[in-house]
């Protein structure tokens, strides 16, 4: 049980972060279909950066500092890549769905190209095993190796990553920004009724650039966190549809941070079950219950996606997207 | 320098590609007055106000506030100069609260964090002072149009604006709400605020304004004191010729029933309720029956169901004795229905097609316009030229003009030509004069009366009270999807009509006896 929840948290953090990325873009009025692509870029840039630093002789004792630095770099990379989307959508007034799709095609192509050129292989791996460098154990928090921490303690303080805390912190900060600050109010106004925002002197174009850049930064980080914590930091131009899953979480969560956290955890659990189901007996503390049911692991693998489909089919009618999302704002049109 | 002018716009010229929207216009606003800006559509009123509000930069001329020359580059500059505007289409975020909408752009904050408490105090104080009752915590989407307008006014007052621009504020209001708005405007002026009131409704100008400036085709015609003028003079200044206010028509002579609607119910797309609830009535040959009501009370859905654009969930529609409840749109047209739609861009025209193709949209399948499925260009051209001549449709390149490039009035004329030439028994005209100028309105009204006199049944759906009162032979008032009253335009008053439209009165019993 503990193992399952630990794994769930690991999946949930990037999922919520990337869903929140979607929120910030869409609340400003830009549909960010490129979440998947930005994640791919983030995962690649992060892995490359960490590898370079490791090869440059970064000390394992300061691994957490490296992780922090990598997060900053991936956020910057994501924000930069998302500028392609905001430039086409805001400045060129292009169709955002097409722009986002183009980025989703572009990202894996660039990544595979670079990985092949630079490393002469199809996958970029970290120099050293990711969990051994970055995973935090209860001993890191000053507890005895054998000490019992209980369920909550195990969840928060054992076999976890620094990114989990940072992710949660970012989530809280951003949710507060969205609802309690001047910036949040203005951002939301731009996604709902840009003409209204413009008429009270808010620069809609700037808000949309900002919203999309925040979105890109979050998705970039999310991509790296995902790669680091679930696939040993490997970057191969693929995040297994995680960005689209995050979009589904955003829609199912009705563009609201609190709902997204709940939905994100739910989807994280499903995704985790599917990922764990194949390795149930390996870790020893796996989920015997699931193995004993005797359902094919393929069913578990399908679950998150099937449920996404079903859930969206039933809830999308009630969902309330930002009204002006996807519509290029033209100052001349009134 | 005239020191009692709070705003002076001197010799303003604004040119758009191909058109001079404002040609050397001068407008002077005194402190504490209500000043009307009168003109037809396209006269340049909105352009002039956009210049004052900083949305456009004029090519020539200067603006003075309190006698000092100023540059207004964007709405922020206008706000700094205490100029505020209630736009025709409200600039409100629907899923925000009233309070959030009011503070948006000038949010009181500490380190970026919103401080709503003081803002709320100020808003409540202002709304009490001017009688603008709105709940600051209500969501904008939940309140009435009248309250939304008050929110817009509060937005200006919250910013301590001294110069208030109202852009066609009464278009969306009931007569009662209009009356309240007039009171509010008067009390604002009494407090020393200066008001610019953009409108083309002469009655309202006569009631509330001190002075009136008139624009025509981008040119400044003159400024008059309301006390020393009349509606007739104002309209002459506005249009450039004498205008008849009453529509010329003989009493109706209704004959047999053409359209019979019984128990029609249409589900709403917006909410779980029905948009149209159990509506029954008849329209006979030789009469104009008008469905009046405030926008959004089910008229649109009703017409959709009648014309076949949407499915009704219950009820029966009979046209000339034939049940067409389940017929397709084309079958209905063939059974004798023509339809001038509410939204001419969405349902009336293919904007990027040439005029001639739009004129045969309903009859391209006629043997005279196609052979074996191939369009016959020459007969279509000839037919289009005939209609263009008969209905005086003006366009740049005749039959091949892209409809998008035509003026609204001529687009509407094209639709009316097409629908009237179908020679159907029933003409459904929905908001046929929406957004058109006085000259075009006169023309369209005479066409509709002409159809009636030819023995057609006409069903008019209108939000314009003047149109309802002048054009119709019978008025049915729709309120929240129901017909709540039947009125005779000869015996009723605008005030009474307003009470029905606002749902304050109903006389359902009368309907059966009259039809």
Short mmCIF file of N, CA and C in Angstrom, two decimals, chain A residues 3-165:
data_model
loop_
_atom_site.label_atom_id
_atom_site.label_comp_id
_atom_site.label_asym_id
_atom_site.label_seq_id
_atom_site.Cartn_x
_atom_site.Cartn_y
_atom_site.Cartn_z
N UNK A 3 3.91 1.45 -0.84
CA UNK A 3 4.65 1.49 -2.09
C UNK A 3 3.80 2.10 -3.20
N UNK A 4 2.54 1.66 -3.25
CA UNK A 4 1.64 2.15 -4.29
C UNK A 4 1.46 3.66 -4.17
N UNK A 5 1.26 4.12 -2.94
CA UNK A 5 1.04 5.56 -2.75
C UNK A 5 2.30 6.35 -3.04
N UNK A 6 3.45 5.80 -2.66
CA UNK A 6 4.71 6.49 -2.98
C UNK A 6 4.86 6.66 -4.48
N UNK A 7 4.57 5.58 -5.18
CA UNK A 7 4.66 5.64 -6.64
C UNK A 7 3.65 6.63 -7.20
N UNK A 8 2.44 6.62 -6.61
CA UNK A 8 1.40 7.52 -7.09
C UNK A 8 1.84 8.97 -6.98
N UNK A 9 2.44 9.29 -5.84
CA UNK A 9 2.89 10.66 -5.65
C UNK A 9 3.90 11.03 -6.73
N UNK A 10 4.76 10.08 -7.03
CA UNK A 10 5.79 10.35 -8.04
C UNK A 10 5.16 10.65 -9.39
N UNK A 11 4.08 9.95 -9.71
CA UNK A 11 3.40 10.23 -10.97
C UNK A 11 2.57 11.51 -10.90
N UNK A 12 1.99 11.73 -9.72
CA UNK A 12 1.04 12.83 -9.59
C UNK A 12 1.70 14.19 -9.72
N UNK A 13 2.90 14.31 -9.15
CA UNK A 13 3.55 15.63 -9.12
C UNK A 13 3.73 16.22 -10.53
N UNK A 14 4.39 15.49 -11.46
CA UNK A 14 4.50 16.09 -12.79
C UNK A 14 3.14 16.26 -13.47
N UNK A 15 2.22 15.35 -13.21
CA UNK A 15 0.92 15.44 -13.85
C UNK A 15 0.21 16.73 -13.46
N UNK A 16 0.20 17.02 -12.15
CA UNK A 16 -0.46 18.24 -11.67
C UNK A 16 0.27 19.48 -12.17
N UNK A 17 1.59 19.38 -12.17
CA UNK A 17 2.38 20.53 -12.59
C UNK A 17 2.09 20.87 -14.06
N UNK A 18 2.03 19.83 -14.88
CA UNK A 18 1.80 20.07 -16.31
C UNK A 18 0.34 20.48 -16.56
N UNK A 19 -0.59 19.91 -15.79
CA UNK A 19 -1.98 20.34 -15.93
C UNK A 19 -2.10 21.81 -15.56
N UNK A 20 -1.37 22.20 -14.53
CA UNK A 20 -1.36 23.60 -14.12
C UNK A 20 -0.73 24.47 -15.20
N UNK A 21 0.24 23.90 -15.89
CA UNK A 21 0.82 24.60 -17.04
C UNK A 21 -0.27 24.91 -18.06
N UNK A 22 -1.10 23.90 -18.31
CA UNK A 22 -2.22 24.11 -19.23
C UNK A 22 -3.13 25.21 -18.74
N UNK A 23 -3.40 25.22 -17.43
CA UNK A 23 -4.29 26.23 -16.86
C UNK A 23 -3.77 27.64 -17.12
N UNK A 24 -2.47 27.83 -16.89
CA UNK A 24 -1.96 29.20 -17.03
C UNK A 24 -2.00 29.69 -18.47
N UNK A 25 -1.79 28.79 -19.42
CA UNK A 25 -1.90 29.21 -20.81
C UNK A 25 -3.36 29.48 -21.16
N UNK A 26 -4.22 28.55 -20.81
CA UNK A 26 -5.61 28.66 -21.27
C UNK A 26 -6.35 29.79 -20.55
N UNK A 27 -5.99 30.01 -19.28
CA UNK A 27 -6.64 31.11 -18.57
C UNK A 27 -6.25 32.46 -19.16
N UNK A 28 -5.11 32.49 -19.86
CA UNK A 28 -4.72 33.74 -20.51
C UNK A 28 -5.30 33.81 -21.92
N UNK A 29 -5.89 32.70 -22.37
CA UNK A 29 -6.56 32.70 -23.67
C UNK A 29 -5.85 31.93 -24.76
N UNK A 30 -4.77 31.23 -24.41
CA UNK A 30 -4.02 30.47 -25.41
C UNK A 30 -4.19 28.98 -25.13
N UNK A 31 -4.70 28.24 -26.09
CA UNK A 31 -4.79 26.80 -25.94
C UNK A 31 -3.40 26.21 -26.11
N UNK A 32 -2.92 25.53 -25.08
CA UNK A 32 -1.57 24.98 -25.17
C UNK A 32 -1.63 23.47 -25.39
N UNK A 33 -1.80 23.08 -26.65
CA UNK A 33 -1.78 21.65 -26.97
C UNK A 33 -0.37 21.12 -26.95
N UNK A 34 0.59 22.04 -26.90
CA UNK A 34 1.99 21.64 -27.05
C UNK A 34 2.60 21.14 -25.75
N UNK A 35 1.79 20.94 -24.71
CA UNK A 35 2.33 20.49 -23.42
C UNK A 35 3.22 19.27 -23.60
N UNK A 36 2.73 18.33 -24.40
CA UNK A 36 3.49 17.11 -24.64
C UNK A 36 4.87 17.45 -25.22
N UNK A 37 4.85 18.28 -26.23
CA UNK A 37 6.11 18.63 -26.89
C UNK A 37 7.06 19.37 -25.96
N UNK A 38 6.50 20.28 -25.16
CA UNK A 38 7.34 21.03 -24.23
C UNK A 38 7.93 20.09 -23.18
N UNK A 39 7.14 19.13 -22.74
CA UNK A 39 7.67 18.15 -21.78
C UNK A 39 8.86 17.40 -22.37
N UNK A 40 8.70 17.01 -23.64
CA UNK A 40 9.78 16.27 -24.30
C UNK A 40 11.06 17.10 -24.33
N UNK A 41 10.90 18.36 -24.68
CA UNK A 41 12.05 19.27 -24.69
C UNK A 41 12.64 19.38 -23.29
N UNK A 42 11.76 19.57 -22.30
CA UNK A 42 12.23 19.72 -20.92
C UNK A 42 13.00 18.49 -20.47
N UNK A 43 12.46 17.31 -20.78
CA UNK A 43 13.11 16.06 -20.37
C UNK A 43 14.50 15.96 -20.99
N UNK A 44 14.56 16.33 -22.26
CA UNK A 44 15.84 16.23 -22.98
C UNK A 44 16.86 17.22 -22.44
N UNK A 45 16.45 18.47 -22.34
CA UNK A 45 17.39 19.50 -21.89
C UNK A 45 17.88 19.19 -20.48
N UNK A 46 16.94 18.74 -19.63
CA UNK A 46 17.30 18.40 -18.26
C UNK A 46 18.32 17.27 -18.21
N UNK A 47 18.03 16.22 -18.98
CA UNK A 47 18.93 15.06 -18.97
C UNK A 47 20.31 15.45 -19.49
N UNK A 48 20.30 16.24 -20.54
CA UNK A 48 21.57 16.66 -21.14
C UNK A 48 22.38 17.49 -20.15
N UNK A 49 21.68 18.43 -19.50
CA UNK A 49 22.35 19.29 -18.54
C UNK A 49 22.96 18.48 -17.40
N UNK A 50 22.16 17.58 -16.86
CA UNK A 50 22.65 16.77 -15.73
C UNK A 50 23.84 15.94 -16.17
N UNK A 51 23.75 15.37 -17.37
CA UNK A 51 24.84 14.53 -17.87
C UNK A 51 26.14 15.34 -18.03
N UNK A 52 25.99 16.52 -18.61
CA UNK A 52 27.17 17.38 -18.78
C UNK A 52 27.80 17.69 -17.43
N UNK A 53 26.96 18.01 -16.46
CA UNK A 53 27.47 18.36 -15.14
C UNK A 53 28.13 17.15 -14.49
N UNK A 54 27.51 15.98 -14.67
CA UNK A 54 28.07 14.77 -14.07
C UNK A 54 29.42 14.45 -14.69
N UNK A 55 29.48 14.62 -16.02
CA UNK A 55 30.74 14.34 -16.68
C UNK A 55 31.79 15.38 -16.33
N UNK A 56 31.32 16.58 -16.02
CA UNK A 56 32.23 17.65 -15.64
C UNK A 56 32.72 17.50 -14.21
N UNK A 57 32.28 16.43 -13.54
CA UNK A 57 32.80 16.15 -12.22
C UNK A 57 31.98 16.70 -11.07
N UNK A 58 30.68 16.91 -11.30
CA UNK A 58 29.82 17.36 -10.19
C UNK A 58 29.83 16.30 -9.10
N UNK A 59 29.96 16.74 -7.88
CA UNK A 59 30.05 15.82 -6.75
C UNK A 59 28.69 15.25 -6.39
N UNK A 60 28.60 13.93 -6.18
CA UNK A 60 27.33 13.30 -5.86
C UNK A 60 26.75 13.84 -4.56
N UNK A 61 27.62 14.29 -3.66
CA UNK A 61 27.12 14.83 -2.39
C UNK A 61 26.25 16.06 -2.61
N UNK A 62 26.51 16.76 -3.69
CA UNK A 62 25.73 17.97 -3.98
C UNK A 62 24.68 17.71 -5.05
N UNK A 63 24.20 16.44 -5.09
CA UNK A 63 23.26 16.06 -6.14
C UNK A 63 21.98 16.91 -6.11
N UNK A 64 21.51 17.22 -4.89
CA UNK A 64 20.24 17.97 -4.81
C UNK A 64 20.38 19.37 -5.40
N UNK A 65 21.58 19.94 -5.23
CA UNK A 65 21.83 21.25 -5.83
C UNK A 65 21.78 21.16 -7.35
N UNK A 66 22.35 20.07 -7.87
CA UNK A 66 22.31 19.85 -9.32
C UNK A 66 20.87 19.73 -9.80
N UNK A 67 20.06 19.03 -9.00
CA UNK A 67 18.66 18.85 -9.38
C UNK A 67 17.95 20.21 -9.45
N UNK A 68 18.21 21.03 -8.43
CA UNK A 68 17.60 22.37 -8.41
C UNK A 68 17.98 23.16 -9.65
N UNK A 69 19.27 23.10 -9.94
CA UNK A 69 19.78 23.84 -11.07
C UNK A 69 19.15 23.32 -12.37
N UNK A 70 19.02 21.99 -12.45
CA UNK A 70 18.43 21.39 -13.64
C UNK A 70 16.99 21.85 -13.82
N UNK A 71 16.28 21.99 -12.69
CA UNK A 71 14.89 22.45 -12.78
C UNK A 71 14.83 23.85 -13.37
N UNK A 72 15.73 24.70 -12.92
CA UNK A 72 15.76 26.06 -13.45
C UNK A 72 16.03 26.05 -14.95
N UNK A 73 17.00 25.22 -15.34
CA UNK A 73 17.35 25.14 -16.76
C UNK A 73 16.18 24.62 -17.58
N UNK A 74 15.52 23.56 -17.10
CA UNK A 74 14.41 23.00 -17.88
C UNK A 74 13.25 23.98 -17.95
N UNK A 75 13.03 24.72 -16.87
CA UNK A 75 11.96 25.71 -16.90
C UNK A 75 12.26 26.75 -17.97
N UNK A 76 13.51 27.19 -18.01
CA UNK A 76 13.90 28.18 -19.01
C UNK A 76 13.72 27.61 -20.42
N UNK A 77 14.15 26.35 -20.60
CA UNK A 77 14.03 25.72 -21.92
C UNK A 77 12.57 25.63 -22.33
N UNK A 78 11.70 25.20 -21.39
CA UNK A 78 10.27 25.08 -21.70
C UNK A 78 9.68 26.42 -22.06
N UNK A 79 10.02 27.45 -21.27
CA UNK A 79 9.48 28.78 -21.53
C UNK A 79 9.92 29.27 -22.90
N UNK A 80 11.19 29.01 -23.22
CA UNK A 80 11.73 29.45 -24.50
C UNK A 80 11.01 28.74 -25.65
N UNK A 81 10.85 27.43 -25.50
CA UNK A 81 10.20 26.66 -26.56
C UNK A 81 8.75 27.11 -26.72
N UNK A 82 8.09 27.45 -25.61
CA UNK A 82 6.68 27.85 -25.68
C UNK A 82 6.53 29.22 -26.36
N UNK A 83 7.64 29.96 -26.41
CA UNK A 83 7.57 31.25 -27.11
C UNK A 83 7.18 31.05 -28.57
N UNK A 84 7.57 29.92 -29.15
CA UNK A 84 7.18 29.62 -30.52
C UNK A 84 5.66 29.62 -30.64
N UNK A 85 5.02 29.01 -29.63
CA UNK A 85 3.56 28.95 -29.64
C UNK A 85 2.96 30.34 -29.43
N UNK A 86 3.44 31.06 -28.41
CA UNK A 86 2.82 32.35 -28.12
C UNK A 86 3.09 33.35 -29.24
N UNK A 87 4.28 33.25 -29.84
CA UNK A 87 4.57 34.15 -30.96
C UNK A 87 3.60 33.90 -32.11
N UNK A 88 3.42 32.64 -32.46
CA UNK A 88 2.51 32.33 -33.58
C UNK A 88 1.07 32.70 -33.21
N UNK A 89 0.69 32.48 -31.96
CA UNK A 89 -0.70 32.69 -31.58
C UNK A 89 -1.02 34.16 -31.33
N UNK A 90 -0.09 34.87 -30.67
CA UNK A 90 -0.38 36.25 -30.29
C UNK A 90 0.01 37.21 -31.41
N UNK A 91 1.26 37.10 -31.84
CA UNK A 91 1.74 38.06 -32.83
C UNK A 91 1.20 37.74 -34.22
N UNK A 92 1.28 36.46 -34.62
CA UNK A 92 0.87 36.11 -35.97
C UNK A 92 -0.61 35.74 -36.04
N UNK A 93 -1.28 35.66 -34.90
CA UNK A 93 -2.70 35.32 -34.84
C UNK A 93 -3.02 34.00 -35.56
N UNK A 94 -2.11 33.04 -35.41
CA UNK A 94 -2.32 31.76 -36.07
C UNK A 94 -3.27 30.89 -35.25
N UNK A 95 -3.78 29.88 -35.88
CA UNK A 95 -4.64 28.92 -35.19
C UNK A 95 -3.81 28.18 -34.13
N UNK A 96 -4.29 28.22 -32.89
CA UNK A 96 -3.48 27.69 -31.79
C UNK A 96 -3.43 26.18 -31.76
N UNK A 97 -4.50 25.55 -32.24
CA UNK A 97 -4.51 24.09 -32.28
C UNK A 97 -3.43 23.60 -33.24
N UNK A 98 -3.36 24.26 -34.38
CA UNK A 98 -2.36 23.85 -35.37
C UNK A 98 -0.96 24.18 -34.85
N UNK A 99 -0.80 25.36 -34.26
CA UNK A 99 0.49 25.75 -33.71
C UNK A 99 0.98 24.75 -32.68
N UNK A 100 0.07 24.36 -31.77
CA UNK A 100 0.43 23.41 -30.72
C UNK A 100 0.79 22.05 -31.31
N UNK A 101 0.00 21.62 -32.30
CA UNK A 101 0.27 20.32 -32.93
C UNK A 101 1.63 20.34 -33.62
N UNK A 102 1.92 21.48 -34.26
CA UNK A 102 3.21 21.59 -34.94
C UNK A 102 4.35 21.43 -33.93
N UNK A 103 4.21 22.06 -32.77
CA UNK A 103 5.26 21.94 -31.76
C UNK A 103 5.37 20.50 -31.26
N UNK A 104 4.23 19.83 -31.16
CA UNK A 104 4.27 18.43 -30.72
C UNK A 104 4.99 17.55 -31.73
N UNK A 105 4.91 17.92 -32.99
CA UNK A 105 5.64 17.15 -34.02
C UNK A 105 7.12 17.54 -34.01
N UNK A 106 7.33 18.82 -33.77
CA UNK A 106 8.70 19.36 -33.83
C UNK A 106 9.56 18.82 -32.70
N UNK A 107 9.00 18.80 -31.48
CA UNK A 107 9.79 18.48 -30.29
C UNK A 107 10.48 17.12 -30.37
N UNK A 108 9.74 16.02 -30.60
CA UNK A 108 10.45 14.74 -30.65
C UNK A 108 11.46 14.68 -31.79
N UNK A 109 11.15 15.36 -32.90
CA UNK A 109 12.07 15.35 -34.03
C UNK A 109 13.39 16.01 -33.65
N UNK A 110 13.29 17.17 -33.05
CA UNK A 110 14.51 17.88 -32.63
C UNK A 110 15.30 17.02 -31.66
N UNK A 111 14.59 16.46 -30.67
CA UNK A 111 15.27 15.72 -29.61
C UNK A 111 15.97 14.50 -30.18
N UNK A 112 15.26 13.72 -31.01
CA UNK A 112 15.89 12.53 -31.58
C UNK A 112 17.09 12.92 -32.44
N UNK A 113 16.91 13.99 -33.20
CA UNK A 113 17.99 14.47 -34.06
C UNK A 113 19.24 14.78 -33.23
N UNK A 114 19.03 15.59 -32.19
CA UNK A 114 20.18 16.01 -31.37
C UNK A 114 20.80 14.83 -30.64
N UNK A 115 19.94 13.96 -30.11
CA UNK A 115 20.48 12.80 -29.38
C UNK A 115 21.33 11.96 -30.32
N UNK A 116 20.85 11.78 -31.55
CA UNK A 116 21.61 11.00 -32.52
C UNK A 116 22.92 11.68 -32.90
N UNK A 117 22.86 12.98 -33.11
CA UNK A 117 24.05 13.72 -33.51
C UNK A 117 25.09 13.71 -32.40
N UNK A 118 24.65 14.03 -31.19
CA UNK A 118 25.58 14.24 -30.09
C UNK A 118 26.04 12.93 -29.48
N UNK A 119 25.14 11.97 -29.34
CA UNK A 119 25.48 10.75 -28.60
C UNK A 119 25.51 9.50 -29.47
N UNK A 120 25.20 9.65 -30.74
CA UNK A 120 25.18 8.50 -31.65
C UNK A 120 24.36 7.32 -31.12
N UNK A 121 23.26 7.62 -30.49
CA UNK A 121 22.34 6.56 -30.07
C UNK A 121 20.94 7.14 -30.00
N UNK A 122 19.94 6.29 -29.71
CA UNK A 122 18.57 6.77 -29.76
C UNK A 122 18.07 7.32 -28.43
N UNK A 123 18.78 7.01 -27.37
CA UNK A 123 18.33 7.46 -26.06
C UNK A 123 19.48 8.13 -25.34
N UNK A 124 19.16 9.26 -24.74
CA UNK A 124 20.17 9.94 -23.93
C UNK A 124 19.97 9.52 -22.48
N UNK A 125 20.97 8.86 -21.91
CA UNK A 125 20.88 8.45 -20.51
C UNK A 125 21.78 9.32 -19.64
N UNK A 126 21.41 9.39 -18.37
CA UNK A 126 22.28 10.11 -17.43
C UNK A 126 23.58 9.31 -17.27
N UNK A 127 24.57 9.99 -16.77
CA UNK A 127 25.86 9.34 -16.59
C UNK A 127 25.76 8.28 -15.50
N UNK A 128 25.04 8.60 -14.43
CA UNK A 128 24.88 7.67 -13.31
C UNK A 128 23.39 7.43 -13.10
N UNK A 129 23.10 6.33 -12.42
CA UNK A 129 21.72 5.95 -12.14
C UNK A 129 20.99 7.07 -11.40
N UNK A 130 19.84 7.45 -11.90
CA UNK A 130 19.14 8.61 -11.35
C UNK A 130 18.72 8.42 -9.89
N UNK A 131 18.03 7.30 -9.54
CA UNK A 131 17.59 7.16 -8.14
C UNK A 131 18.77 7.19 -7.18
N UNK A 132 19.91 6.58 -7.56
CA UNK A 132 21.02 6.52 -6.61
C UNK A 132 21.56 7.92 -6.35
N UNK A 133 21.44 8.80 -7.33
CA UNK A 133 21.91 10.16 -7.12
C UNK A 133 20.88 11.03 -6.41
N UNK A 134 19.66 10.91 -6.87
CA UNK A 134 18.70 11.95 -6.48
C UNK A 134 17.64 11.52 -5.48
N UNK A 135 17.40 10.22 -5.33
CA UNK A 135 16.31 9.82 -4.45
C UNK A 135 16.65 10.10 -2.99
N UNK A 136 15.67 10.59 -2.26
CA UNK A 136 15.87 10.89 -0.84
C UNK A 136 15.29 9.75 -0.01
N UNK A 137 16.05 9.31 1.01
CA UNK A 137 15.57 8.28 1.92
C UNK A 137 15.41 8.88 3.30
N UNK A 138 14.77 8.11 4.17
CA UNK A 138 14.52 8.68 5.49
C UNK A 138 15.82 9.01 6.22
N UNK A 139 16.87 8.29 5.85
CA UNK A 139 18.16 8.59 6.49
C UNK A 139 18.62 10.01 6.16
N UNK A 140 18.23 10.48 4.97
CA UNK A 140 18.61 11.84 4.59
C UNK A 140 17.95 12.88 5.48
N UNK A 141 16.85 12.49 6.11
CA UNK A 141 16.15 13.44 6.98
C UNK A 141 16.53 13.25 8.43
N UNK A 142 17.52 12.41 8.66
CA UNK A 142 18.03 12.24 10.02
C UNK A 142 17.33 11.14 10.80
N UNK A 143 16.57 10.26 10.10
CA UNK A 143 15.94 9.16 10.82
C UNK A 143 16.81 7.92 10.67
N UNK A 144 16.66 7.04 11.65
CA UNK A 144 17.37 5.76 11.57
C UNK A 144 16.85 4.98 10.39
N UNK A 145 17.71 4.14 9.84
CA UNK A 145 17.32 3.35 8.68
C UNK A 145 16.13 2.45 8.98
N UNK A 146 16.07 1.98 10.23
CA UNK A 146 15.00 1.03 10.59
C UNK A 146 13.79 1.73 11.20
N UNK A 147 13.88 3.02 11.45
CA UNK A 147 12.81 3.71 12.16
C UNK A 147 11.50 3.61 11.39
N UNK A 148 10.40 3.44 12.14
CA UNK A 148 9.07 3.38 11.51
C UNK A 148 8.50 4.80 11.47
N UNK A 149 8.09 5.21 10.30
CA UNK A 149 7.59 6.57 10.17
C UNK A 149 6.08 6.64 10.00
N UNK A 150 5.48 5.47 9.85
CA UNK A 150 4.03 5.49 9.58
C UNK A 150 3.78 5.81 8.12
N UNK A 151 2.51 5.74 7.74
CA UNK A 151 2.16 5.91 6.33
C UNK A 151 2.53 7.29 5.82
N UNK A 152 2.10 8.32 6.56
CA UNK A 152 2.35 9.68 6.11
C UNK A 152 3.85 9.97 6.06
N UNK A 153 4.54 9.53 7.09
CA UNK A 153 5.97 9.74 7.14
C UNK A 153 6.66 9.05 5.98
N UNK A 154 6.24 7.83 5.70
CA UNK A 154 6.82 7.10 4.60
C UNK A 154 6.58 7.82 3.28
N UNK A 155 5.36 8.37 3.16
CA UNK A 155 5.01 9.05 1.92
C UNK A 155 5.87 10.28 1.71
N UNK A 156 6.05 11.02 2.80
CA UNK A 156 6.69 12.32 2.65
C UNK A 156 8.20 12.27 2.79
N UNK A 157 8.71 11.29 3.54
CA UNK A 157 10.12 11.36 3.89
C UNK A 157 10.95 10.19 3.40
N UNK A 158 10.34 9.24 2.75
CA UNK A 158 11.13 8.08 2.33
C UNK A 158 10.93 7.81 0.85
N UNK A 159 12.03 7.45 0.18
CA UNK A 159 12.01 7.14 -1.24
C UNK A 159 11.27 8.21 -2.03
N UNK A 160 11.67 9.41 -1.82
CA UNK A 160 11.00 10.51 -2.50
C UNK A 160 12.06 11.37 -3.19
N UNK A 161 11.59 12.33 -3.93
CA UNK A 161 12.53 13.21 -4.63
C UNK A 161 12.33 14.65 -4.17
N UNK A 162 13.37 15.41 -4.27
CA UNK A 162 13.28 16.84 -3.96
C UNK A 162 12.19 17.49 -4.82
N UNK A 163 12.06 16.98 -6.04
CA UNK A 163 11.11 17.58 -6.97
C UNK A 163 9.67 17.51 -6.45
N UNK A 164 9.40 16.49 -5.62
CA UNK A 164 8.05 16.38 -5.07
C UNK A 164 7.72 17.60 -4.21
N UNK A 165 8.68 17.97 -3.35
CA UNK A 165 8.41 19.14 -2.50
C UNK A 165 8.34 20.41 -3.33
#
